[in-house]
Amino acid sequence: MLNFERVKIEHEDPEKRIGSFKLEPVKGYTDSEAVAEASRCLGCNICTQSCPASLDIGGYIRSSAVGDPAQTVRIVFENLPFPAIIGRVCTHLCEDICVLYDTGGPIAIRHMKRYAADKFDDYSQVLNIPRKRFIGKKVAVVGGGPSGLTAAFYLSVQGIKVTIFEKLPALGGFMKTGIPRYRLPQDVLDKEIGFIIDQGVDVRLNTEVGKDISFKEIMESFDAVYISVGNQKPRMTGTPGSDAKNVIHATEFLRRASFGERIDVGQNVAIIGGGFTANDSSRTSLRLGAKNVHIMYRRRDIDRPGYPSMNAEEEMEEAVEEHVDYMWEVTPFEYVKEGDRVVTLRYWQNEMVPDKGGRAKPIPKKDRVLEMPVDYVIEATGQETDYSFLGEEFARQLRLTPHGQPITNEFNMTSIRGLFTGGDSTNLNRDLISAVRDADSAVQGILQYLNVMDMVDEDHLPILDRWKKYSSSSAKIAFMSR
Ligand code: SF4
């Protein structure tokens, strides 16, 4: 009998989970739950049209429905080399578009990947990737995050010698330093990054390009270069008092916590900003011992970054369960210091005023000053890319959009021949799955640029734009023919 209700996803007790970085808030599906959930799928493939990396979602939900997680892993690997990671932290916009959204809830597409990937400790048993011999070309990847790792994987399996240059002591980029361990456990990172490196990738950790090695030397020593450096330069608010010792940018805070530092955040923490990074900072603060954690955002909840989406709802729900306090429509204007530490945060309540043709604007009501005690302030107010590592010569040649992203062709090649780029520094989505998509596309571009397409093993070449197969009318017909 058809069951239209989404199979419930179990959560850990919030009181237990805030005591540990090791306890994942969301539990995985069991075998029977995964089969039951996947069996609800109608196979229309509308979701594939919303996946930035064009994963064959209908295909792997089908294999999950017949209890074949190995096939699910194989299908995901066509475009993405870390199913367990993305199965935990993807923004899963595919679920927002699932035709079952209002009929029992969308298929738990993200969870299907996690379920299947967690079944295997070693993907080599499942994937059977032939060890290709070196085909005489070398590619450098600058930045060992999701985009760089994806490019390194799909190039290596084609016999290209890839070297990753990473300035930190560990690979993973934002997956390692920006997503806390309770959402993305270290053993999951180790398993999937390890499998990528095992394809013969050379890794140079603690190597900062522009300092330990010049970008020019990299361009001269390799046949092509892929840069995937993310947005590493924090944007601080400049609020009076923000030079205090206990004011920090969220990227630094999360990075230090991700390497296991027990940061002393005290009892009262204020987080400035309303996006996913603010959420991660709030829940990390709780796990570091904070008792009162406030997220302060200048607009309304419906204006926050990522809204409306299931992902934004889920993340906020989990934070609320852990007693994070959301303060909407507020403007912090002064961090009051005693010595070199902030002790009080002053803020105004805002009024949202309709703006002609645009978003409502927050206007502070300055007649009333509000205050609260703080032991630690975290500014989750965005970051930008710093291209100074390129050096003057290449920085001059790199053409950027008015927003500061490199201009690329359809295969992610920049205005500099042989230089490709992708990830958060390049696309405006700034999520993991879009970083993967950039790398998939750059892999095709690099192989073409190196003139080795005749040697390519097509079975292991990322499939671009699969969604084009499913026009909206074909998706409709597929849906109606069931
Ligand atoms: S959109 Fe269609 S194919 Fe995709 S998960 Fe939902 S029902 Fe299945």
Tab-separated table of C-alpha atoms and ligand atoms in Angstrom:
chain	number	residue	atom	x	y	z
A	1	MET	CA	0.000	0.000	0.000
A	2	LEU	CA	1.269	3.474	-0.814
A	3	ASN	CA	2.316	5.541	2.161
A	4	PHE	CA	2.578	9.259	1.568
A	5	GLU	CA	3.955	10.258	4.976
A	6	ARG	CA	7.675	10.963	5.178
A	7	VAL	CA	9.492	8.430	7.365
A	8	LYS	CA	10.334	10.276	10.555
A	9	ILE	CA	13.945	11.316	11.066
A	10	GLU	CA	14.975	10.750	14.682
A	11	HIS	CA	16.866	13.449	16.601
A	12	GLU	CA	19.107	13.120	19.648
A	13	ASP	CA	17.886	14.663	22.876
A	14	PRO	CA	18.886	18.385	22.732
A	15	GLU	CA	20.043	18.408	26.367
A	16	LYS	CA	22.415	15.519	25.652
A	17	ARG	CA	23.708	16.846	22.362
A	18	ILE	CA	24.782	20.278	23.648
A	19	GLY	CA	27.216	18.473	25.947
A	20	SER	CA	29.202	17.000	23.087
A	21	PHE	CA	30.808	17.807	19.765
A	22	LYS	CA	30.606	14.122	18.888
A	23	LEU	CA	26.863	13.574	19.054
A	24	GLU	CA	25.113	14.242	15.744
A	25	PRO	CA	21.751	15.972	16.318
A	26	VAL	CA	20.128	13.986	13.511
A	27	LYS	CA	20.238	10.200	13.441
A	28	GLY	CA	20.544	8.187	10.237
A	29	TYR	CA	17.865	5.932	8.748
A	30	THR	CA	17.856	2.199	9.414
A	31	ASP	CA	17.710	-0.227	6.440
A	32	SER	CA	13.943	-0.624	6.582
A	33	GLU	CA	13.351	3.113	7.103
A	34	ALA	CA	15.540	3.965	4.097
A	35	VAL	CA	13.680	1.515	1.854
A	36	ALA	CA	10.297	2.755	3.074
A	37	GLU	CA	11.232	6.402	2.544
A	38	ALA	CA	12.757	5.844	-0.898
A	39	SER	CA	9.708	3.816	-1.947
A	40	ARG	CA	7.532	6.939	-1.679
A	41	CYS	CA	9.401	8.552	-4.598
A	42	LEU	CA	7.377	9.057	-7.788
A	43	GLY	CA	10.460	9.040	-10.027
A	44	CYS	CA	9.559	12.290	-11.764
A	45	ASN	CA	13.121	13.670	-11.481
A	46	ILE	CA	11.947	17.223	-10.995
A	47	CYS	CA	14.408	17.393	-8.095
A	48	THR	CA	17.364	16.781	-10.428
A	49	GLN	CA	16.540	20.065	-12.133
A	50	SER	CA	17.206	21.930	-8.899
A	51	CYS	CA	20.462	20.190	-7.985
A	52	PRO	CA	23.398	22.492	-8.810
A	53	ALA	CA	25.609	19.443	-9.405
A	54	SER	CA	22.959	17.643	-11.494
A	55	LEU	CA	23.027	14.460	-9.413
A	56	ASP	CA	20.800	11.669	-10.726
A	57	ILE	CA	18.504	11.912	-7.733
A	58	GLY	CA	15.687	9.828	-9.203
A	59	GLY	CA	18.268	7.143	-10.032
A	60	TYR	CA	19.745	6.824	-6.579
A	61	ILE	CA	16.407	7.046	-4.802
A	62	ARG	CA	15.324	4.108	-6.992
A	63	SER	CA	18.369	2.043	-5.990
A	64	SER	CA	17.722	2.895	-2.345
A	65	ALA	CA	14.113	1.761	-2.708
A	66	VAL	CA	15.240	-1.693	-3.804
A	67	GLY	CA	17.764	-1.939	-0.962
A	68	ASP	CA	20.902	-1.407	-3.057
A	69	PRO	CA	23.012	1.225	-1.223
A	70	ALA	CA	26.122	0.260	-3.240
A	71	GLN	CA	24.371	1.389	-6.418
A	72	THR	CA	23.277	4.589	-4.666
A	73	VAL	CA	26.921	5.336	-3.844
A	74	ARG	CA	27.960	4.556	-7.441
A	75	ILE	CA	25.339	6.929	-8.865
A	76	VAL	CA	26.275	9.762	-6.483
A	77	PHE	CA	29.956	9.316	-7.341
A	78	GLU	CA	29.164	10.094	-10.985
A	79	ASN	CA	29.284	13.777	-10.003
A	80	LEU	CA	30.268	13.997	-6.345
A	81	PRO	CA	33.045	12.244	-4.407
A	82	PHE	CA	31.741	12.722	-0.849
A	83	PRO	CA	28.211	11.325	-0.372
A	84	ALA	CA	28.439	10.963	3.434
A	85	ILE	CA	29.480	14.609	3.848
A	86	ILE	CA	26.881	16.054	1.504
A	87	GLY	CA	24.350	13.582	2.938
A	88	ARG	CA	24.726	15.471	6.225
A	89	VAL	CA	25.261	19.110	5.330
A	90	CYS	CA	23.848	19.814	1.879
A	91	THR	CA	21.395	22.722	1.712
A	92	HIS	CA	19.152	20.181	-0.109
A	93	LEU	CA	17.189	22.630	-2.222
A	94	CYS	CA	16.081	19.529	-4.174
A	95	GLU	CA	13.756	18.716	-1.273
A	96	ASP	CA	12.127	22.140	-1.479
A	97	ILE	CA	11.053	21.328	-5.025
A	98	CYS	CA	10.032	17.671	-4.499
A	99	VAL	CA	6.505	17.090	-5.782
A	100	LEU	CA	5.640	15.391	-2.509
A	101	TYR	CA	6.387	18.518	-0.483
A	102	ASP	CA	2.716	19.056	0.353
A	103	THR	CA	1.821	15.364	0.307
A	104	GLY	CA	3.381	13.870	3.399
A	105	GLY	CA	6.617	15.809	3.012
A	106	PRO	CA	9.420	15.721	0.439
A	107	ILE	CA	11.537	12.625	-0.001
A	108	ALA	CA	14.469	12.788	2.428
A	109	ILE	CA	16.902	13.029	-0.472
A	110	ARG	CA	19.844	14.237	1.600
A	111	HIS	CA	19.420	11.429	4.113
A	112	MET	CA	19.414	8.786	1.375
A	113	LYS	CA	23.006	9.672	0.514
A	114	ARG	CA	24.069	9.584	4.143
A	115	TYR	CA	22.349	6.242	4.692
A	116	ALA	CA	23.980	4.608	1.659
A	117	ALA	CA	27.452	6.096	2.210
A	118	ASP	CA	27.554	5.135	5.891
A	119	LYS	CA	27.162	1.488	4.854
A	120	PHE	CA	30.711	1.413	3.447
A	121	ASP	CA	33.995	2.062	5.232
A	122	ASP	CA	35.923	1.812	2.010
A	123	TYR	CA	34.390	2.915	-1.289
A	124	SER	CA	36.952	1.020	-3.332
A	125	GLN	CA	34.920	-2.177	-2.726
A	126	VAL	CA	31.943	-0.514	-4.377
A	127	LEU	CA	33.374	1.688	-7.074
A	128	ASN	CA	36.048	-0.342	-8.792
A	129	ILE	CA	37.961	2.616	-10.124
A	130	PRO	CA	40.770	1.377	-12.351
A	131	ARG	CA	44.207	2.739	-11.402
A	132	LYS	CA	45.023	4.847	-14.458
A	133	ARG	CA	48.613	5.283	-15.565
A	134	PHE	CA	50.053	8.804	-15.573
A	135	ILE	CA	49.232	10.475	-18.872
A	136	GLY	CA	51.990	13.088	-18.649
A	137	LYS	CA	50.042	16.121	-17.401
A	138	LYS	CA	50.248	17.858	-14.027
A	139	VAL	CA	47.593	20.060	-12.429
A	140	ALA	CA	47.917	22.198	-9.283
A	141	VAL	CA	44.922	22.784	-7.038
A	142	VAL	CA	45.179	25.784	-4.731
A	143	GLY	CA	42.900	25.222	-1.737
A	144	GLY	CA	41.923	21.786	-0.407
A	145	GLY	CA	38.229	22.421	0.236
A	146	PRO	CA	35.193	20.759	-1.373
A	147	SER	CA	35.773	22.212	-4.812
A	148	GLY	CA	39.512	21.535	-4.886
A	149	LEU	CA	39.044	17.987	-3.609
A	150	THR	CA	36.371	17.259	-6.214
A	151	ALA	CA	38.606	18.516	-9.023
A	152	ALA	CA	41.552	16.534	-7.618
A	153	PHE	CA	39.479	13.329	-7.545
A	154	TYR	CA	38.063	13.429	-11.069
A	155	LEU	CA	41.372	14.550	-12.603
A	156	SER	CA	43.382	11.896	-10.748
A	157	VAL	CA	41.158	9.054	-11.880
A	158	GLN	CA	41.904	10.186	-15.443
A	159	GLY	CA	45.660	9.759	-14.915
A	160	ILE	CA	46.466	13.446	-14.299
A	161	LYS	CA	49.020	14.077	-11.552
A	162	VAL	CA	47.365	16.468	-9.103
A	163	THR	CA	49.051	18.409	-6.295
A	164	ILE	CA	46.912	20.226	-3.728
A	165	PHE	CA	48.415	23.258	-1.986
A	166	GLU	CA	46.659	23.915	1.342
A	167	LYS	CA	47.716	26.580	3.825
A	168	LEU	CA	46.129	24.893	6.864
A	169	PRO	CA	47.404	21.725	8.561
A	170	ALA	CA	44.372	19.709	7.323
A	171	LEU	CA	42.340	19.257	4.154
A	172	GLY	CA	38.622	19.924	3.893
A	173	GLY	CA	38.454	23.730	3.645
A	174	PHE	CA	35.091	24.977	4.824
A	175	MET	CA	33.932	21.388	5.489
A	176	LYS	CA	36.670	21.114	8.100
A	177	THR	CA	36.874	24.673	9.434
A	178	GLY	CA	33.398	26.123	8.923
A	179	ILE	CA	31.060	23.241	9.725
A	180	PRO	CA	31.210	22.101	13.345
A	181	ARG	CA	32.081	18.478	14.190
A	182	TYR	CA	28.651	17.714	15.685
A	183	ARG	CA	27.165	18.262	12.212
A	184	LEU	CA	30.038	16.712	10.290
A	185	PRO	CA	32.067	14.194	12.312
A	186	GLN	CA	35.821	13.945	11.834
A	187	ASP	CA	35.696	10.241	10.914
A	188	VAL	CA	33.310	11.043	8.044
A	189	LEU	CA	35.710	13.717	6.768
A	190	ASP	CA	38.667	11.356	7.148
A	191	LYS	CA	36.965	8.530	5.264
A	192	GLU	CA	35.914	10.593	2.266
A	193	ILE	CA	38.947	12.856	1.988
A	194	GLY	CA	41.175	9.803	2.479
A	195	PHE	CA	39.497	8.038	-0.436
A	196	ILE	CA	40.091	11.032	-2.697
A	197	ILE	CA	43.768	11.301	-1.726
A	198	ASP	CA	44.187	7.545	-2.256
A	199	GLN	CA	43.636	8.113	-5.985
A	200	GLY	CA	47.244	9.312	-6.060
A	201	VAL	CA	46.825	12.988	-5.156
A	202	ASP	CA	49.908	14.783	-3.744
A	203	VAL	CA	49.126	17.053	-0.820
A	204	ARG	CA	51.207	19.928	0.515
A	205	LEU	CA	49.712	21.028	3.830
A	206	ASN	CA	50.858	24.137	5.715
A	207	THR	CA	51.798	25.648	2.374
A	208	GLU	CA	50.484	29.127	1.772
A	209	VAL	CA	50.586	30.148	-1.861
A	210	GLY	CA	51.950	33.682	-2.158
A	211	LYS	CA	54.113	33.158	0.919
A	212	ASP	CA	55.659	29.667	1.006
A	213	ILE	CA	55.547	29.326	-2.771
A	214	SER	CA	54.755	31.999	-5.344
A	215	PHE	CA	51.725	31.695	-7.576
A	216	LYS	CA	53.992	32.385	-10.542
A	217	GLU	CA	56.084	29.329	-9.728
A	218	ILE	CA	52.923	27.205	-9.610
A	219	MET	CA	51.738	28.552	-12.964
A	220	GLU	CA	55.133	27.767	-14.481
A	221	SER	CA	55.477	24.275	-12.976
A	222	PHE	CA	52.041	22.841	-13.828
A	223	ASP	CA	50.111	22.351	-17.074
A	224	ALA	CA	46.931	23.856	-15.587
A	225	VAL	CA	45.861	25.318	-12.244
A	226	TYR	CA	42.540	25.210	-10.373
A	227	ILE	CA	42.019	27.776	-7.623
A	228	SER	CA	39.355	27.083	-5.016
A	229	VAL	CA	40.337	29.279	-2.122
A	230	GLY	CA	36.900	30.155	-0.717
A	231	ASN	CA	36.123	33.426	1.010
A	232	GLN	CA	38.767	33.587	3.661
A	233	LYS	CA	38.942	37.308	4.494
A	234	PRO	CA	36.534	38.211	7.346
A	235	ARG	CA	34.302	41.257	7.116
A	236	MET	CA	34.099	42.846	10.586
A	237	THR	CA	31.408	45.366	11.519
A	238	GLY	CA	33.768	48.012	12.897
A	239	THR	CA	31.387	48.566	15.832
A	240	PRO	CA	33.069	50.709	18.541
A	241	GLY	CA	34.726	48.274	20.958
A	242	SER	CA	35.249	45.536	18.353
A	243	ASP	CA	39.014	45.686	18.927
A	244	ALA	CA	38.440	43.976	22.307
A	245	LYS	CA	40.026	40.593	23.020
A	246	ASN	CA	36.691	38.825	23.348
A	247	VAL	CA	35.323	39.915	19.949
A	248	ILE	CA	36.035	37.513	17.119
A	249	HIS	CA	34.885	36.841	13.576
A	250	ALA	CA	32.856	33.641	13.156
A	251	THR	CA	35.236	32.121	10.588
A	252	GLU	CA	38.137	32.316	13.025
A	253	PHE	CA	35.971	31.140	15.912
A	254	LEU	CA	34.682	28.106	14.030
A	255	ARG	CA	38.127	27.310	12.608
A	256	ARG	CA	39.756	27.287	16.035
A	257	ALA	CA	36.930	25.208	17.498
A	258	SER	CA	37.171	22.762	14.581
A	259	PHE	CA	40.795	22.077	15.466
A	260	GLY	CA	39.688	21.180	18.990
A	261	GLU	CA	40.509	24.411	20.845
A	262	ARG	CA	38.388	24.809	24.001
A	263	ILE	CA	37.714	28.534	23.560
A	264	ASP	CA	36.616	30.204	26.778
A	265	VAL	CA	33.372	31.914	25.716
A	266	GLY	CA	32.052	32.506	29.243
A	267	GLN	CA	28.328	32.360	30.026
A	268	ASN	CA	26.805	35.018	27.769
A	269	VAL	CA	27.491	35.023	24.058
A	270	ALA	CA	26.138	37.422	21.436
A	271	ILE	CA	26.327	36.491	17.784
A	272	ILE	CA	25.904	39.237	15.221
A	273	GLY	CA	24.332	38.067	11.936
A	274	GLY	CA	21.463	35.826	10.936
A	275	GLY	CA	22.771	33.226	8.488
A	276	PHE	CA	23.995	29.651	8.718
A	277	THR	CA	27.372	30.710	10.111
A	278	ALA	CA	25.616	32.531	12.946
A	279	ASN	CA	23.675	29.355	13.692
A	280	ASP	CA	26.784	27.182	13.708
A	281	SER	CA	28.549	29.720	15.954
A	282	SER	CA	25.650	29.743	18.414
A	283	ARG	CA	25.514	25.967	18.779
A	284	THR	CA	29.293	25.708	18.977
A	285	SER	CA	29.230	28.276	21.810
A	286	LEU	CA	26.764	26.104	23.723
A	287	ARG	CA	29.043	23.106	23.336
A	288	LEU	CA	31.905	25.224	24.668
A	289	GLY	CA	29.935	25.877	27.842
A	290	ALA	CA	27.926	29.068	27.185
A	291	LYS	CA	24.585	29.286	28.991
A	292	ASN	CA	22.877	32.207	27.254
A	293	VAL	CA	23.412	32.480	23.538
A	294	HIS	CA	21.726	35.212	21.498
A	295	ILE	CA	21.687	35.565	17.727
A	296	MET	CA	21.159	39.244	16.894
A	297	TYR	CA	19.901	40.021	13.387
A	298	ARG	CA	18.919	43.439	12.099
A	299	ARG	CA	16.020	42.243	9.952
A	300	ARG	CA	13.024	39.898	10.424
A	301	ASP	CA	13.243	36.088	10.580
A	302	ILE	CA	11.733	35.931	7.086
A	303	ASP	CA	14.575	38.119	5.767
A	304	ARG	CA	17.404	35.954	7.075
A	305	PRO	CA	19.889	34.439	4.605
A	306	GLY	CA	18.752	31.084	3.235
A	307	TYR	CA	15.069	31.701	4.001
A	308	PRO	CA	12.682	30.351	2.807
A	309	SER	CA	14.019	26.816	2.617
A	310	MET	CA	13.603	23.583	4.539
A	311	ASN	CA	17.273	23.756	5.391
A	312	ALA	CA	16.968	27.177	7.036
A	313	GLU	CA	13.910	25.960	8.967
A	314	GLU	CA	15.587	22.758	10.141
A	315	GLU	CA	18.724	24.522	11.313
A	316	MET	CA	16.748	27.116	13.231
A	317	GLU	CA	14.497	24.467	14.796
A	318	GLU	CA	17.515	22.534	16.037
A	319	ALA	CA	19.083	25.699	17.488
A	320	VAL	CA	15.823	26.643	19.224
A	321	GLU	CA	15.595	23.119	20.699
A	322	GLU	CA	19.035	23.811	22.173
A	323	HIS	CA	17.730	27.109	23.629
A	324	VAL	CA	19.478	29.533	21.304
A	325	ASP	CA	17.666	32.871	21.570
A	326	TYR	CA	16.953	34.676	18.279
A	327	MET	CA	16.682	38.448	18.563
A	328	TRP	CA	15.182	39.862	15.366
A	329	GLU	CA	15.227	43.487	14.204
A	330	VAL	CA	18.039	44.723	16.421
A	331	THR	CA	21.116	46.855	15.736
A	332	PRO	CA	24.111	46.465	18.077
A	333	PHE	CA	25.900	49.827	18.061
A	334	GLU	CA	28.502	49.640	20.844
A	335	TYR	CA	30.528	46.999	22.630
A	336	VAL	CA	31.240	48.556	26.023
A	337	LYS	CA	34.689	47.577	27.305
A	338	GLU	CA	36.246	47.224	30.715
A	339	GLY	CA	39.973	47.141	30.082
A	340	ASP	CA	40.503	45.116	26.922
A	341	ARG	CA	37.295	43.077	27.210
A	342	VAL	CA	33.705	43.776	26.227
A	343	VAL	CA	31.307	43.401	29.150
A	344	THR	CA	28.112	44.985	27.826
A	345	LEU	CA	26.519	45.155	24.413
A	346	ARG	CA	24.377	48.177	23.568
A	347	TYR	CA	21.744	47.902	20.889
A	348	TRP	CA	18.634	49.474	19.438
A	349	GLN	CA	15.394	47.811	18.427
A	350	ASN	CA	14.676	48.372	14.727
A	351	GLU	CA	11.559	49.213	12.846
A	352	MET	CA	11.139	47.619	9.436
A	353	VAL	CA	10.234	50.295	6.945
A	354	PRO	CA	8.968	49.376	3.461
A	355	ASP	CA	11.407	50.427	0.777
A	356	LYS	CA	10.224	51.404	-2.703
A	357	GLY	CA	10.426	48.225	-4.793
A	358	GLY	CA	12.993	46.530	-2.534
A	359	ARG	CA	13.346	44.707	0.790
A	360	ALA	CA	12.001	46.376	3.903
A	361	LYS	CA	14.765	48.371	5.582
A	362	PRO	CA	15.691	48.150	9.261
A	363	ILE	CA	15.645	51.602	10.854
A	364	PRO	CA	16.930	51.715	14.472
A	365	LYS	CA	14.705	53.367	17.081
A	366	LYS	CA	17.469	55.394	18.674
A	367	ASP	CA	15.385	56.999	21.401
A	368	ARG	CA	15.776	53.885	23.573
A	369	VAL	CA	19.135	52.258	24.302
A	370	LEU	CA	18.990	48.593	25.307
A	371	GLU	CA	21.826	46.684	26.971
A	372	MET	CA	22.801	43.156	27.783
A	373	PRO	CA	25.819	41.584	29.501
A	374	VAL	CA	28.237	39.690	27.258
A	375	ASP	CA	31.335	37.573	27.829
A	376	TYR	CA	31.999	36.925	24.156
A	377	VAL	CA	30.903	38.508	20.869
A	378	ILE	CA	31.045	36.647	17.544
A	379	GLU	CA	30.549	38.562	14.308
A	380	ALA	CA	29.041	36.290	11.659
A	381	THR	CA	28.885	39.088	9.141
A	382	GLY	CA	30.325	37.529	6.009
A	383	GLN	CA	33.683	37.257	4.372
A	384	GLU	CA	35.277	37.906	0.995
A	385	THR	CA	37.996	36.541	-1.229
A	386	ASP	CA	41.520	37.816	-0.963
A	387	TYR	CA	43.377	37.500	-4.267
A	388	SER	CA	46.628	39.032	-3.035
A	389	PHE	CA	48.237	35.553	-3.154
A	390	LEU	CA	48.181	35.778	-6.975
A	391	GLY	CA	50.828	38.498	-6.979
A	392	GLU	CA	50.581	41.705	-8.985
A	393	GLU	CA	51.121	40.249	-12.451
A	394	PHE	CA	48.332	37.659	-12.282
A	395	ALA	CA	45.971	39.771	-10.154
A	396	ARG	CA	46.087	42.361	-12.947
A	397	GLN	CA	45.170	39.779	-15.589
A	398	LEU	CA	42.325	38.183	-13.613
A	399	ARG	CA	39.077	39.778	-14.765
A	400	LEU	CA	36.441	40.095	-12.053
A	401	THR	CA	32.702	40.824	-12.050
A	402	PRO	CA	31.523	44.030	-10.307
A	403	HIS	CA	30.871	41.780	-7.269
A	404	GLY	CA	34.473	40.588	-7.205
A	405	GLN	CA	34.027	37.059	-8.619
A	406	PRO	CA	36.366	35.904	-11.386
A	407	ILE	CA	34.744	35.954	-14.821
A	408	THR	CA	34.872	32.430	-16.263
A	409	ASN	CA	33.779	30.598	-19.383
A	410	GLU	CA	31.283	27.708	-19.221
A	411	PHE	CA	34.074	25.349	-18.116
A	412	ASN	CA	35.270	27.660	-15.341
A	413	MET	CA	38.400	28.930	-17.110
A	414	THR	CA	39.283	32.480	-16.041
A	415	SER	CA	40.611	35.286	-18.210
A	416	ILE	CA	44.076	33.729	-17.720
A	417	ARG	CA	44.699	30.753	-20.032
A	418	GLY	CA	45.129	27.517	-18.113
A	419	LEU	CA	43.802	29.004	-14.872
A	420	PHE	CA	40.451	27.623	-13.716
A	421	THR	CA	38.491	28.485	-10.607
A	422	GLY	CA	35.435	27.497	-8.594
A	423	GLY	CA	33.768	27.332	-5.193
A	424	ASP	CA	32.663	30.093	-2.849
A	425	SER	CA	35.044	32.607	-4.377
A	426	THR	CA	33.418	32.119	-7.769
A	427	ASN	CA	29.717	31.314	-7.514
A	428	LEU	CA	27.052	33.290	-5.721
A	429	ASN	CA	25.298	30.282	-4.155
A	430	ARG	CA	28.234	29.730	-1.798
A	431	ASP	CA	27.226	26.227	-0.820
A	432	LEU	CA	29.027	22.909	-0.981
A	433	ILE	CA	27.066	21.422	-3.812
A	434	SER	CA	27.673	24.462	-6.045
A	435	ALA	CA	31.388	24.219	-5.257
A	436	VAL	CA	31.231	20.610	-6.467
A	437	ARG	CA	29.443	21.660	-9.624
A	438	ASP	CA	32.167	24.236	-10.404
A	439	ALA	CA	34.817	21.543	-10.032
A	440	ASP	CA	32.899	19.068	-12.235
A	441	SER	CA	32.733	21.670	-14.931
A	442	ALA	CA	36.384	22.709	-14.521
A	443	VAL	CA	37.480	19.058	-14.809
A	444	GLN	CA	35.919	18.925	-18.272
A	445	GLY	CA	37.481	22.292	-19.099
A	446	ILE	CA	40.949	21.259	-17.893
A	447	LEU	CA	40.874	17.957	-19.808
A	448	GLN	CA	39.894	19.829	-22.973
A	449	TYR	CA	42.532	22.504	-22.362
A	450	LEU	CA	45.203	19.827	-21.891
A	451	ASN	CA	44.036	18.213	-25.102
A	452	VAL	CA	43.613	14.754	-23.541
A	453	MET	CA	39.917	14.130	-24.210
A	454	ASP	CA	40.801	11.200	-26.479
A	455	MET	CA	42.401	9.423	-23.491
A	456	VAL	CA	39.528	10.039	-21.104
A	457	ASP	CA	37.669	7.227	-19.343
A	458	GLU	CA	34.115	8.445	-19.883
A	459	ASP	CA	32.750	6.228	-17.109
A	460	HIS	CA	34.529	8.415	-14.573
A	461	LEU	CA	33.967	11.817	-16.103
A	462	PRO	CA	31.469	14.021	-14.208
A	463	ILE	CA	28.168	14.324	-16.064
A	464	LEU	CA	27.330	18.001	-16.499
A	465	ASP	CA	23.857	19.463	-16.724
A	466	ARG	CA	22.002	16.177	-16.532
A	467	TRP	CA	18.924	18.221	-15.656
A	468	LYS	CA	18.689	19.340	-19.277
A	469	LYS	CA	17.441	15.834	-20.069
A	470	TYR	CA	14.441	16.603	-17.914
A	471	SER	CA	12.674	19.638	-19.350
A	472	SER	CA	9.792	20.831	-17.231
A	473	SER	CA	7.358	19.257	-19.678
A	474	SER	CA	9.168	15.894	-19.699
A	475	ALA	CA	9.180	15.919	-15.911
A	476	LYS	CA	5.449	16.597	-16.015
A	477	ILE	CA	4.847	13.760	-18.471
A	478	ALA	CA	6.992	11.407	-16.368
A	479	PHE	CA	4.969	12.410	-13.349
A	480	MET	CA	1.599	11.942	-15.073
A	481	SER	CA	2.486	8.623	-16.683
A	482	ARG	CA	2.753	6.905	-13.322
B	1	SF4	S1	10.926	15.320	-6.998
B	1	SF4	FE1	10.140	13.398	-7.829
B	1	SF4	S2	12.009	12.136	-8.212
B	1	SF4	FE2	12.607	13.809	-6.869
B	1	SF4	S3	12.474	12.901	-4.845
B	1	SF4	FE3	10.529	13.992	-5.208
B	1	SF4	S4	9.169	12.426	-6.040
B	1	SF4	FE4	11.266	11.570	-6.171
